[in-house]
Amino acid sequence: MVILGLKFFMLNLIFLLFAATLDRSGLIKRIMDLGVKKGGRVGFHILLSTIFILSPLYLFPVFLYRLPNVSKRINKERTGLTLLMAAVMLGSILLPFGNQRNLFFSTYFITMREGFSPLRELVPHIWPYWFLLLAFLNLVAYLLRVEVQDNLVKLEKVRYQEHILSGIALFFIFPLAMGKLNFL
């Protein structure tokens, strides 16, 4: 059990480093601003889809920090914020590395079952549900006529040093997730 705890701790550290460097680089804010800059319903659909697709990678606390600034630019603020929060939560719940519980179960199965790979064995079964949920969220946003009102956004400069650091963290995430990298 000590080995399981250490592996879980290392995977958490790597993911938090990855999330922190991507947030610090300004990439998340830039992607959200591009959706807002597009404006209208298309801008909201871009924003919703981007948040849903990227939420498992960023472990969703980063998005929780960014969402209130974006929600002020949406015509139906509560409805839009609810849809964005649903996108963050549903996107991070489905994949094996989207939240702490799934991260622990993946670490547990990698440790207890030799040769088990969450990416190889779980993700192919999850993709259809993931895309179905993405289509459903966009359909609900379309039916509720949620759109982005403000399209005048100044884009921030992206810091490339943090992208390099997050790439290094990502380099360790995939082998660890496949069960091929062992720190002990």
CSV table of C-alpha atoms in Angstrom, one decimal:
chain,number,residue,atom,x,y,z
A,1,MET,CA,0.0,0.0,0.0
A,2,VAL,CA,2.9,2.3,0.6
A,3,ILE,CA,4.0,1.8,-3.0
A,4,LEU,CA,0.5,2.6,-4.2
A,5,GLY,CA,0.5,5.8,-2.2
A,6,LEU,CA,3.9,6.9,-3.5
A,7,LYS,CA,2.8,6.3,-7.1
A,8,PHE,CA,-0.4,8.2,-6.6
A,9,PHE,CA,1.5,11.0,-5.0
A,10,MET,CA,4.0,11.2,-7.9
A,11,LEU,CA,1.3,11.1,-10.5
A,12,ASN,CA,-0.6,13.9,-8.6
A,13,LEU,CA,2.6,16.0,-8.5
A,14,ILE,CA,3.2,15.5,-12.2
A,15,PHE,CA,-0.4,16.4,-13.1
A,16,LEU,CA,-0.4,19.5,-10.8
A,17,LEU,CA,2.9,20.7,-12.4
A,18,PHE,CA,1.3,20.2,-15.8
A,19,ALA,CA,-1.9,22.1,-14.9
A,20,ALA,CA,0.1,24.9,-13.2
A,21,THR,CA,2.5,25.4,-16.1
A,22,LEU,CA,-0.3,25.5,-18.6
A,23,ASP,CA,-2.3,28.0,-16.6
A,24,ARG,CA,0.7,30.2,-16.0
A,25,SER,CA,1.6,30.1,-19.7
A,26,GLY,CA,-1.7,31.9,-20.5
A,27,LEU,CA,-2.8,29.3,-23.0
A,28,ILE,CA,-6.1,28.5,-21.2
A,29,LYS,CA,-7.0,32.2,-21.0
A,30,ARG,CA,-6.0,32.7,-24.6
A,31,ILE,CA,-8.3,29.8,-25.8
A,32,MET,CA,-11.2,31.1,-23.7
A,33,ASP,CA,-10.6,34.6,-25.1
A,34,LEU,CA,-10.6,33.3,-28.7
A,35,GLY,CA,-14.0,31.8,-28.1
A,36,VAL,CA,-15.2,35.1,-26.6
A,37,LYS,CA,-13.6,37.1,-29.4
A,38,LYS,CA,-15.5,35.1,-32.0
A,39,GLY,CA,-18.7,36.3,-30.4
A,40,GLY,CA,-22.3,35.1,-30.7
A,41,ARG,CA,-23.5,31.6,-30.5
A,42,VAL,CA,-20.5,30.2,-32.4
A,43,GLY,CA,-18.2,31.7,-29.8
A,44,PHE,CA,-20.1,30.1,-27.0
A,45,HIS,CA,-20.0,26.7,-28.7
A,46,ILE,CA,-16.3,27.0,-29.3
A,47,LEU,CA,-15.8,28.0,-25.6
A,48,LEU,CA,-18.0,25.1,-24.4
A,49,SER,CA,-16.4,22.5,-26.6
A,50,THR,CA,-12.8,23.7,-25.7
A,51,ILE,CA,-13.6,23.6,-22.0
A,52,PHE,CA,-15.1,20.1,-22.3
A,53,ILE,CA,-12.3,18.6,-24.3
A,54,LEU,CA,-9.5,20.1,-22.3
A,55,SER,CA,-11.0,19.7,-18.8
A,56,PRO,CA,-9.5,16.2,-18.1
A,57,LEU,CA,-6.0,17.5,-18.8
A,58,TYR,CA,-6.3,20.4,-16.5
A,59,LEU,CA,-8.0,18.6,-13.6
A,60,PHE,CA,-10.8,21.3,-13.6
A,61,PRO,CA,-9.7,23.6,-10.7
A,62,VAL,CA,-7.8,25.8,-13.2
A,63,PHE,CA,-11.1,26.3,-15.1
A,64,LEU,CA,-13.0,27.0,-12.0
A,65,TYR,CA,-10.6,29.9,-11.5
A,66,ARG,CA,-11.1,31.2,-15.0
A,67,LEU,CA,-14.9,30.7,-15.5
A,68,PRO,CA,-16.3,33.7,-13.6
A,69,ASN,CA,-14.4,36.2,-15.8
A,70,VAL,CA,-15.8,34.5,-18.9
A,71,SER,CA,-19.4,34.1,-17.6
A,72,LYS,CA,-19.8,37.9,-17.3
A,73,ARG,CA,-19.6,38.2,-21.2
A,74,ILE,CA,-22.5,35.7,-21.8
A,75,ASN,CA,-26.0,36.9,-22.4
A,76,LYS,CA,-27.7,34.4,-20.0
A,77,GLU,CA,-25.1,34.5,-17.3
A,78,ARG,CA,-26.5,31.8,-15.0
A,79,THR,CA,-27.5,29.4,-17.8
A,80,GLY,CA,-24.1,29.9,-19.6
A,81,LEU,CA,-22.1,29.4,-16.4
A,82,THR,CA,-24.2,26.3,-15.6
A,83,LEU,CA,-23.4,24.8,-19.0
A,84,LEU,CA,-19.7,25.7,-18.7
A,85,MET,CA,-19.5,24.1,-15.3
A,86,ALA,CA,-21.3,21.0,-16.6
A,87,ALA,CA,-18.8,20.8,-19.4
A,88,VAL,CA,-15.9,21.1,-16.9
A,89,MET,CA,-17.4,18.5,-14.6
A,90,LEU,CA,-18.5,16.0,-17.2
A,91,GLY,CA,-15.4,16.2,-19.2
A,92,SER,CA,-13.2,15.6,-16.2
A,93,ILE,CA,-15.3,12.8,-14.7
A,94,LEU,CA,-15.2,10.5,-17.8
A,95,LEU,CA,-11.6,10.0,-18.5
A,96,PRO,CA,-9.3,8.0,-16.3
A,97,PHE,CA,-7.1,11.0,-15.4
A,98,GLY,CA,-9.8,13.7,-15.1
A,99,ASN,CA,-10.1,13.9,-11.4
A,100,GLN,CA,-8.5,12.6,-8.2
A,101,ARG,CA,-10.8,9.6,-7.8
A,102,ASN,CA,-10.1,8.4,-11.3
A,103,LEU,CA,-6.4,9.1,-10.9
A,104,PHE,CA,-6.3,6.9,-7.7
A,105,PHE,CA,-8.2,4.1,-9.4
A,106,SER,CA,-5.9,4.2,-12.4
A,107,THR,CA,-2.8,4.1,-10.1
A,108,TYR,CA,-4.4,1.3,-8.1
A,109,PHE,CA,-5.1,-0.9,-11.1
A,110,ILE,CA,-1.6,-0.2,-12.6
A,111,THR,CA,0.0,-1.3,-9.3
A,112,MET,CA,-2.2,-4.3,-8.5
A,113,ARG,CA,-2.6,-5.7,-12.0
A,114,GLU,CA,0.5,-6.2,-14.0
A,115,GLY,CA,0.2,-5.0,-17.6
A,116,PHE,CA,-3.0,-2.9,-17.0
A,117,SER,CA,-3.0,0.3,-19.0
A,118,PRO,CA,-5.9,2.8,-18.4
A,119,LEU,CA,-5.2,4.5,-21.7
A,120,ARG,CA,-5.3,1.3,-23.7
A,121,GLU,CA,-8.1,-0.5,-21.8
A,122,LEU,CA,-10.5,2.2,-20.6
A,123,VAL,CA,-10.3,5.1,-23.0
A,124,PRO,CA,-11.6,3.2,-26.1
A,125,HIS,CA,-14.7,2.3,-24.2
A,126,ILE,CA,-15.2,5.9,-22.9
A,127,TRP,CA,-14.7,7.9,-26.2
A,128,PRO,CA,-18.3,7.3,-27.6
A,129,TYR,CA,-19.9,8.5,-24.3
A,130,TRP,CA,-17.5,11.5,-24.3
A,131,PHE,CA,-18.4,12.6,-27.8
A,132,LEU,CA,-22.1,12.0,-27.1
A,133,LEU,CA,-21.9,14.3,-24.0
A,134,LEU,CA,-20.1,16.9,-26.0
A,135,ALA,CA,-22.8,16.9,-28.7
A,136,PHE,CA,-25.5,16.9,-26.0
A,137,LEU,CA,-24.0,20.0,-24.3
A,138,ASN,CA,-23.8,21.8,-27.6
A,139,LEU,CA,-27.4,20.9,-28.4
A,140,VAL,CA,-28.6,22.3,-25.1
A,141,ALA,CA,-26.6,25.5,-25.6
A,142,TYR,CA,-28.1,25.8,-29.0
A,143,LEU,CA,-31.7,25.3,-27.8
A,144,LEU,CA,-31.2,27.7,-24.9
A,145,ARG,CA,-29.8,30.3,-27.3
A,146,VAL,CA,-26.8,31.1,-25.1
A,147,GLU,CA,-24.3,33.4,-26.8
A,148,VAL,CA,-21.3,35.6,-26.1
A,149,GLN,CA,-22.0,39.3,-26.2
A,150,ASP,CA,-18.7,41.0,-25.9
A,151,ASN,CA,-16.3,40.4,-28.7
A,152,LEU,CA,-13.6,43.0,-28.0
A,153,VAL,CA,-10.9,41.1,-26.1
A,154,LYS,CA,-7.2,41.9,-25.9
A,155,LEU,CA,-5.3,38.7,-26.2
A,156,GLU,CA,-2.4,38.1,-23.8
A,157,LYS,CA,1.1,37.0,-24.8
A,158,VAL,CA,1.7,33.2,-24.4
A,159,ARG,CA,4.8,32.3,-22.3
A,160,TYR,CA,6.7,29.6,-24.1
A,161,GLN,CA,8.9,28.6,-21.2
A,162,GLU,CA,5.9,27.2,-19.4
A,163,HIS,CA,4.8,25.3,-22.5
A,164,ILE,CA,8.2,23.6,-22.5
A,165,LEU,CA,7.9,22.7,-18.8
A,166,SER,CA,4.3,21.4,-19.3
A,167,GLY,CA,5.6,19.3,-22.3
A,168,ILE,CA,8.2,17.7,-20.0
A,169,ALA,CA,5.5,16.9,-17.5
A,170,LEU,CA,3.3,15.5,-20.2
A,171,PHE,CA,6.3,13.4,-21.3
A,172,PHE,CA,6.1,11.6,-17.9
A,173,ILE,CA,2.3,11.4,-17.7
A,174,PHE,CA,1.8,9.0,-20.7
A,175,PRO,CA,4.4,6.4,-19.8
A,176,LEU,CA,3.2,6.5,-16.2
A,177,ALA,CA,-0.4,6.1,-17.3
A,178,MET,CA,0.5,3.2,-19.6
A,179,GLY,CA,2.2,1.4,-16.6
A,180,LYS,CA,5.6,1.5,-18.3
A,181,LEU,CA,7.2,4.0,-16.0
A,182,ASN,CA,8.0,3.1,-12.4
A,183,PHE,CA,9.6,5.5,-9.9
A,184,LEU,CA,10.2,2.8,-7.3
